[in-house]
mmCIF file of C-alpha atoms and ligand atoms in Angstrom:
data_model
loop_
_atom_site.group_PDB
_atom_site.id
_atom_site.type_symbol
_atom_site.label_atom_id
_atom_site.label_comp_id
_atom_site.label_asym_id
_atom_site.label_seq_id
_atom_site.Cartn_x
_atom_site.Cartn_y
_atom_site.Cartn_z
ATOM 1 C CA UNK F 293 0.000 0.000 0.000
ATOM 2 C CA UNK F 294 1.760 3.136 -0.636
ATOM 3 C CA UNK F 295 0.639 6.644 0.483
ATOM 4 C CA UNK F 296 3.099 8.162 -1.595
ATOM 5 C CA UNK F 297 0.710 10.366 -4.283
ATOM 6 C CA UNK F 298 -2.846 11.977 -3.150
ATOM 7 C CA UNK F 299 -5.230 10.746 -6.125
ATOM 8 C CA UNK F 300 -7.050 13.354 -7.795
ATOM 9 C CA UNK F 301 -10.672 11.498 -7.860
ATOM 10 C CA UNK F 302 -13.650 11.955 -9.991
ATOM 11 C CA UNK F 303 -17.565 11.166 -9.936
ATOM 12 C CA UNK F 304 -20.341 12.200 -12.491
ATOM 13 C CA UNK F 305 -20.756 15.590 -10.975
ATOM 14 C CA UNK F 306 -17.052 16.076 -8.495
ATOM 15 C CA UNK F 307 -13.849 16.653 -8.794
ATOM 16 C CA UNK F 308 -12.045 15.459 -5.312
ATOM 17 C CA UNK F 309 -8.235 16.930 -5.419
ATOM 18 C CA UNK F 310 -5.178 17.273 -3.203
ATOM 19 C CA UNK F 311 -5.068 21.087 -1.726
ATOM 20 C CA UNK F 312 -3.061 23.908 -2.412
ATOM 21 C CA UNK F 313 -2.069 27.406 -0.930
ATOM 22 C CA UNK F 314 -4.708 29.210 -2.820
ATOM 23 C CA UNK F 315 -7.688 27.360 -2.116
ATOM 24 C CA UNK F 316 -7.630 29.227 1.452
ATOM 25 C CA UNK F 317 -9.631 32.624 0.154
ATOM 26 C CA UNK F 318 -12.522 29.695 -1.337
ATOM 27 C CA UNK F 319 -12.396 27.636 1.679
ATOM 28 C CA UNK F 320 -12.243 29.809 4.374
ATOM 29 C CA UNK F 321 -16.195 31.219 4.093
ATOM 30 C CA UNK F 322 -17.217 27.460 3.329
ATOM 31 C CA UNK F 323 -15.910 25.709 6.127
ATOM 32 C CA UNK F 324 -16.325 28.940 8.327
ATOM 33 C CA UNK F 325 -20.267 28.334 8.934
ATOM 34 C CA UNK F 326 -21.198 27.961 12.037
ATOM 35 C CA UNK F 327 -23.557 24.872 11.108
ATOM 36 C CA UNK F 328 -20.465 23.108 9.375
ATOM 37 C CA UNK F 329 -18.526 22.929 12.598
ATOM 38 C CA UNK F 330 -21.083 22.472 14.665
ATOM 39 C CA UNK F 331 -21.601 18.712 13.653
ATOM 40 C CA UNK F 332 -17.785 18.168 13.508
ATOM 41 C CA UNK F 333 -15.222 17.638 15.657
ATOM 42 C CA UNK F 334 -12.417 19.357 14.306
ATOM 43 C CA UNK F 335 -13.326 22.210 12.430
ATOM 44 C CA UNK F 336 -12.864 25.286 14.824
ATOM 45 C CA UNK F 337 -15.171 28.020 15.029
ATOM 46 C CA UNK F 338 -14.498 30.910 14.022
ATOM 47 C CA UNK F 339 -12.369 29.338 11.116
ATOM 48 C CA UNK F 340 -9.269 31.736 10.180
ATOM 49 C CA UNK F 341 -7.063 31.933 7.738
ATOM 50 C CA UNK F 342 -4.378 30.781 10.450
ATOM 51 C CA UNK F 343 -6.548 27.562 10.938
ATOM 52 C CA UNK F 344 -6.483 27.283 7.067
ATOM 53 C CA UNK F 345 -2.741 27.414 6.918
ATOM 54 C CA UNK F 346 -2.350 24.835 9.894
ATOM 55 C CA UNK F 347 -4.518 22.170 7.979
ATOM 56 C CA UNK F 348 -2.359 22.812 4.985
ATOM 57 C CA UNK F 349 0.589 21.397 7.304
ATOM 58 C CA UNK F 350 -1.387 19.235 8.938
ATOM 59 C CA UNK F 351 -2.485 17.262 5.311
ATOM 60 C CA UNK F 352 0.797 17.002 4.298
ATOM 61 C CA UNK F 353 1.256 13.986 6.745
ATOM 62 C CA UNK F 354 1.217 10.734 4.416
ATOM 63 C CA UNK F 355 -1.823 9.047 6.557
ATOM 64 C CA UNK F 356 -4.199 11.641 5.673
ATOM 65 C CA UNK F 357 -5.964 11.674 2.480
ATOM 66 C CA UNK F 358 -7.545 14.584 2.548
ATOM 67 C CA UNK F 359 -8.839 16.350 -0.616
ATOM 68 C CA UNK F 360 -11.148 19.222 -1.863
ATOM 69 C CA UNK F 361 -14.561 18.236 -2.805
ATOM 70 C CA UNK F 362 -15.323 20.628 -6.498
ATOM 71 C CA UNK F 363 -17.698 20.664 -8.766
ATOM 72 C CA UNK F 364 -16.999 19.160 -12.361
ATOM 73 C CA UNK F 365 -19.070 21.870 -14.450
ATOM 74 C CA UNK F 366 -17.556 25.455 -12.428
ATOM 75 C CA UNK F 367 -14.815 23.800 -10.722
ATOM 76 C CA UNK F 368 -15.638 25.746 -7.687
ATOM 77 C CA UNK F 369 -14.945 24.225 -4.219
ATOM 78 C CA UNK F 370 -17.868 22.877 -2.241
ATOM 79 C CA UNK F 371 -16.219 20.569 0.692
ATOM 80 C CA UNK F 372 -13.631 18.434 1.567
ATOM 81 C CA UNK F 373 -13.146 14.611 2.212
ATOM 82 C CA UNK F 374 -10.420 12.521 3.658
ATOM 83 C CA UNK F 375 -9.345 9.161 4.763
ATOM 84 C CA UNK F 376 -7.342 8.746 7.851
ATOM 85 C CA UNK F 377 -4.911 5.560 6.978
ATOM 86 C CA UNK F 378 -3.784 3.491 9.693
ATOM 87 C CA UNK F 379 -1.202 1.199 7.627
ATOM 88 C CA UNK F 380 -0.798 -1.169 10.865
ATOM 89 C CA UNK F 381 -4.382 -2.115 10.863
ATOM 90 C CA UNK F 382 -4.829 -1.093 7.134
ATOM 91 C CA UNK F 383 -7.850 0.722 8.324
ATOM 92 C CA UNK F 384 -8.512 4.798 7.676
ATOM 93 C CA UNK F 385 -11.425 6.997 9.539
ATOM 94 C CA UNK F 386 -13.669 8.951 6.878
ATOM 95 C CA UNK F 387 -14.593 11.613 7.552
ATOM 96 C CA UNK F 388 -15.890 14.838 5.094
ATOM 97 C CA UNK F 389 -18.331 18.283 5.327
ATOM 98 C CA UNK F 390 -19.789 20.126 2.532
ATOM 99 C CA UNK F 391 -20.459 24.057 2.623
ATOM 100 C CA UNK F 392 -24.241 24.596 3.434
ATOM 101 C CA UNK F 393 -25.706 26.116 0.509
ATOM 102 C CA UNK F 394 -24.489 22.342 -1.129
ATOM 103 C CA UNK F 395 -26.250 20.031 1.652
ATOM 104 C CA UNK F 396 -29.482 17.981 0.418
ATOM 105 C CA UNK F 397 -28.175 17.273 -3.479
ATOM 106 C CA UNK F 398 -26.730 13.656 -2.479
ATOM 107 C CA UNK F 399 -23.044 15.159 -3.374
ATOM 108 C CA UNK F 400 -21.516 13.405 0.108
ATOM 109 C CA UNK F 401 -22.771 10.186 -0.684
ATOM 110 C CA UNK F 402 -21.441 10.078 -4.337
ATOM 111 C CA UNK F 403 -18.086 11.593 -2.678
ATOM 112 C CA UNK F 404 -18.027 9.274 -0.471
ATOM 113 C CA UNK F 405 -19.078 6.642 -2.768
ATOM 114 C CA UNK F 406 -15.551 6.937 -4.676
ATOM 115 C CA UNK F 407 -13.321 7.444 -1.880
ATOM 116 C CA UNK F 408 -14.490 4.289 -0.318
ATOM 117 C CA UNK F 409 -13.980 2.524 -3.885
ATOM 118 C CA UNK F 410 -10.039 4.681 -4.088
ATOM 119 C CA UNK F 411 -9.607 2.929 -0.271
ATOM 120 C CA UNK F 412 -10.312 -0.515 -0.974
ATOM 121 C CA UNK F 413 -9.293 -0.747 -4.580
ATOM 122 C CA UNK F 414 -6.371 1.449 -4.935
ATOM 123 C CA UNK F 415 -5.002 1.413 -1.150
ATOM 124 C CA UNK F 416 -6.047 -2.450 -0.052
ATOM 125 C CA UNK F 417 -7.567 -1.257 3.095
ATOM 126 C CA UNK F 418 -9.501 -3.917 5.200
ATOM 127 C CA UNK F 419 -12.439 -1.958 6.589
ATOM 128 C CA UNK F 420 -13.596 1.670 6.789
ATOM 129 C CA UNK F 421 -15.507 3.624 9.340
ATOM 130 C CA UNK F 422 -16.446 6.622 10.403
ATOM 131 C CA UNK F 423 -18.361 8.035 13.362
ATOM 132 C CA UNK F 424 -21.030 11.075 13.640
ATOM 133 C CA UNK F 425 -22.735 12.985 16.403
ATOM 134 C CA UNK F 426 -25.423 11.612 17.866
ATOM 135 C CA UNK F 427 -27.362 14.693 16.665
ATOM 136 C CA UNK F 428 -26.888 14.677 12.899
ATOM 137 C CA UNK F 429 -28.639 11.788 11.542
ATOM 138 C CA UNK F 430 -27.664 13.321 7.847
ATOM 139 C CA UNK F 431 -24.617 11.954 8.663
ATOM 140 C CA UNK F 432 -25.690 8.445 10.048
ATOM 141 C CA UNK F 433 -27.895 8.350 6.575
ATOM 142 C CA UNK F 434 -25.051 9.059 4.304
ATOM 143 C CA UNK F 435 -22.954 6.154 6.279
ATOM 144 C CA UNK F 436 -26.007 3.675 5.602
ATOM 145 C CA UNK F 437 -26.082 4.915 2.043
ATOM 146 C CA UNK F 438 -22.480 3.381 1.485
ATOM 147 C CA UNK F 439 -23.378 0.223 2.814
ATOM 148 C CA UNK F 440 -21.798 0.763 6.235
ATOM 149 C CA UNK F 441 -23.493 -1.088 9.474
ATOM 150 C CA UNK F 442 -23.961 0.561 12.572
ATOM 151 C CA UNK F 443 -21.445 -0.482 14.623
ATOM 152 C CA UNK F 444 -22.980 0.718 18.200
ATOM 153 C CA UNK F 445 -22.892 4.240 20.121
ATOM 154 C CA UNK F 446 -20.395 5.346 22.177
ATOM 155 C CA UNK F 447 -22.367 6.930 25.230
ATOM 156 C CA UNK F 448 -21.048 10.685 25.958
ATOM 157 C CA UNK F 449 -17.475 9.928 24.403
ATOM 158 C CA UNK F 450 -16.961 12.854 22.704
ATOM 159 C CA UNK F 451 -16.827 16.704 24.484
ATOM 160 C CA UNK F 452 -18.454 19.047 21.746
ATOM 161 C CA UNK F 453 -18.993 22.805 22.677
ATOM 162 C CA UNK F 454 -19.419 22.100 26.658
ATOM 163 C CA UNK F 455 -21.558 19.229 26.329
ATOM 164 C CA UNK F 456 -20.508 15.543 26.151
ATOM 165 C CA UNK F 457 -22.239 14.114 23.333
ATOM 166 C CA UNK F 458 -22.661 10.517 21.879
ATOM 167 C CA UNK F 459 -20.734 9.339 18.864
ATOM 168 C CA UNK F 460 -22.560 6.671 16.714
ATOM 169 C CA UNK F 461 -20.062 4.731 14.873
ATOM 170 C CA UNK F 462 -19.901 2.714 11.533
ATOM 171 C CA UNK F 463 -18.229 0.577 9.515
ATOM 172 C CA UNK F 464 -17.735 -1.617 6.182
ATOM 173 C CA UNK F 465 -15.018 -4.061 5.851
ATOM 174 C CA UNK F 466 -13.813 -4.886 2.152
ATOM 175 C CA UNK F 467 -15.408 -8.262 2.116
ATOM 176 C CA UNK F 468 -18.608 -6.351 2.444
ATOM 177 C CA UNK F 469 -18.016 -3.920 -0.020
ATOM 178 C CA UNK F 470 -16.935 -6.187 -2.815
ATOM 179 C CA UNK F 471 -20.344 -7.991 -2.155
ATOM 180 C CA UNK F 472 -22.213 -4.645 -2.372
ATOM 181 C CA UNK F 473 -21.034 -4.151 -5.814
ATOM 182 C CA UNK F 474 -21.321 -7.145 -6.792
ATOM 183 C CA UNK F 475 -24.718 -7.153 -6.193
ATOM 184 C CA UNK F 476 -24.908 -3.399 -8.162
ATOM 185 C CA UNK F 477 -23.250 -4.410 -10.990
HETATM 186 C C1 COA S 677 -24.066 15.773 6.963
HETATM 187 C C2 COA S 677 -23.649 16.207 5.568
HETATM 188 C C3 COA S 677 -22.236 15.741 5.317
HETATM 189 C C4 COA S 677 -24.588 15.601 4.522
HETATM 190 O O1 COA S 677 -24.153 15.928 3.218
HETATM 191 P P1 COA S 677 -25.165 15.914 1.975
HETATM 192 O O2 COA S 677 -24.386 16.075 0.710
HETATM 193 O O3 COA S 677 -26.262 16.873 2.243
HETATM 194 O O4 COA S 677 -25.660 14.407 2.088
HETATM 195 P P2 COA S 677 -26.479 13.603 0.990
HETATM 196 O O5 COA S 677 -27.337 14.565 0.225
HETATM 197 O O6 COA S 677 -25.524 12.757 0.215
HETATM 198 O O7 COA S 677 -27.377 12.654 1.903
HETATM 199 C C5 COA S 677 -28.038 13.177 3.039
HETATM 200 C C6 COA S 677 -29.142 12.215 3.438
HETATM 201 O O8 COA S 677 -29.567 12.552 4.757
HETATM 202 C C7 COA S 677 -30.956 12.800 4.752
HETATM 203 N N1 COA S 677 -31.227 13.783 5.789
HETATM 204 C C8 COA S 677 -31.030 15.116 5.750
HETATM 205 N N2 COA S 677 -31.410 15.667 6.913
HETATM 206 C C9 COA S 677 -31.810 14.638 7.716
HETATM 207 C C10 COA S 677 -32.310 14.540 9.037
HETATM 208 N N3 COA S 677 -32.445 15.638 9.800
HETATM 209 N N4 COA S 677 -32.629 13.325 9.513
HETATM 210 C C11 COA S 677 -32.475 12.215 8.778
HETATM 211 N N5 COA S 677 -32.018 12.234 7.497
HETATM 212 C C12 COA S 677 -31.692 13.437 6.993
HETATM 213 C C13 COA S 677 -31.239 13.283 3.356
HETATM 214 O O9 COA S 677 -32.620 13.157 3.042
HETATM 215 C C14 COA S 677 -30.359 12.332 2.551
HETATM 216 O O10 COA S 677 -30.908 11.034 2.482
HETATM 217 P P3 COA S 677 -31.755 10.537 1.177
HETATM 218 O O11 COA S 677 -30.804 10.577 0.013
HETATM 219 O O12 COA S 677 -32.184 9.156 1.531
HETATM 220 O O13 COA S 677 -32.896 11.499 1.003
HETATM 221 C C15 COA S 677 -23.686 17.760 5.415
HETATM 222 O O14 COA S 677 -24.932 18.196 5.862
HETATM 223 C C16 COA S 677 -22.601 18.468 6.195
HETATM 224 O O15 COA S 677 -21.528 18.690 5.666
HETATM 225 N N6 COA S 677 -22.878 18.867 7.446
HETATM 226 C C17 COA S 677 -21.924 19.609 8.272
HETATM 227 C C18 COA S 677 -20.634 18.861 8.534
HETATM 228 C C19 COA S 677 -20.876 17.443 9.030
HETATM 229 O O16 COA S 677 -21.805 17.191 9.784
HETATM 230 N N7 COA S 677 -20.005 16.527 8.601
HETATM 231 C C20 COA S 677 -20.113 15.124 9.003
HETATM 232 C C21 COA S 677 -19.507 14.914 10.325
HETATM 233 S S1 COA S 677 -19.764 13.227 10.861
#
């Protein structure tokens, strides 16, 4: 499995590509909602340009895969995705958000869709998951969407904005993904 490259990844409608420097003055009123970090646990709020720059850095470490979501007609950022690769267990957290005005058109799932494909058939991971506040069943659709099962809830594990919260987590391993498309196709 090598980590080497970030893919540059395409569906019908996105474009999902490695970051640069300039995608900061796009991304910064995107992922700068209030409602985006809200059901996330890593995206500060308020998001600065500093914050930018430090996920820059951050992304550059070979175990995270993570890549602007675009669209394919404008080419206009609208998100971003990633996979968080742990070679040892040759398992990777997914994790992604999309800018507000962008939520509802089913552009996560078909994101998601292909990075789960890039993961298993490209990297050889074993299994997938992903985890979402109790509190945003959008999320917990979009992981059913992809085939993932509910893997339980982890009671209060997570501290979000002064409140402990519960984390529902999911998962697909590749046995159960190859059957999935099998079963498409
Ligand atoms: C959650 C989020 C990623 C969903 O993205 P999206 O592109 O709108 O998702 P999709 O359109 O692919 O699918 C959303 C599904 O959830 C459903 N949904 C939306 N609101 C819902 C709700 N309140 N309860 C249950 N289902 C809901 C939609 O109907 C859709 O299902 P359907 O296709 O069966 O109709 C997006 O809202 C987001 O970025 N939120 C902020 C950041 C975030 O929460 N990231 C995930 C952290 S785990």
């Amino acid at each position: 499995m090598s980590l080497s490259m970030l893919p540059t990844l395409e569906t019908a409608r996105l474009r999902l590509r490695p970051y640069r420097e300039s995608d900061i003055a796009e991304l910064l009123p995107l992922i700068g909602a209030r409602e985006v970090a809200a059901t996330t646990l890593r995206i500060p709020h308020p998001y600065t340009e500093q914050n930018a720059k430090d996920f820059l850095v951050l992304i550059q470490d070979p175990g995270r895969i993570w890549l602007a979501v675009s669209l394919r007609s404008d080419g206009c950022q609208i998100g971003g995705m990633g996979l968080t690769v742990d070679l040892q267990h040759q398992h990777a957290e997914l994790g992604y958000w999309l800018g507000v005005a962008h939520w509802g058109k089913g552009y996560v799932t078909e994101a998601a869709r292909e990075m789960l494909r890039y993961g298993f058939e490209d990297l050889h991971l074993h299994r997938i998951f992903a985890s979402h506040f109790k509190h945003n069943p959008a999320s917990g659709r979009v992981l059913r969407k992809l085939g993932m099962r509910h893997e339980g809830c982890q009671r209060q594990h997570l501290h979000k904005w002064d409140q402990f919260v519960d984390s529902e987590l999911y998962g697909i391993l590749r046995q159960e993904w190859q059957l999935s498309r099998e079963v498409h196709e």
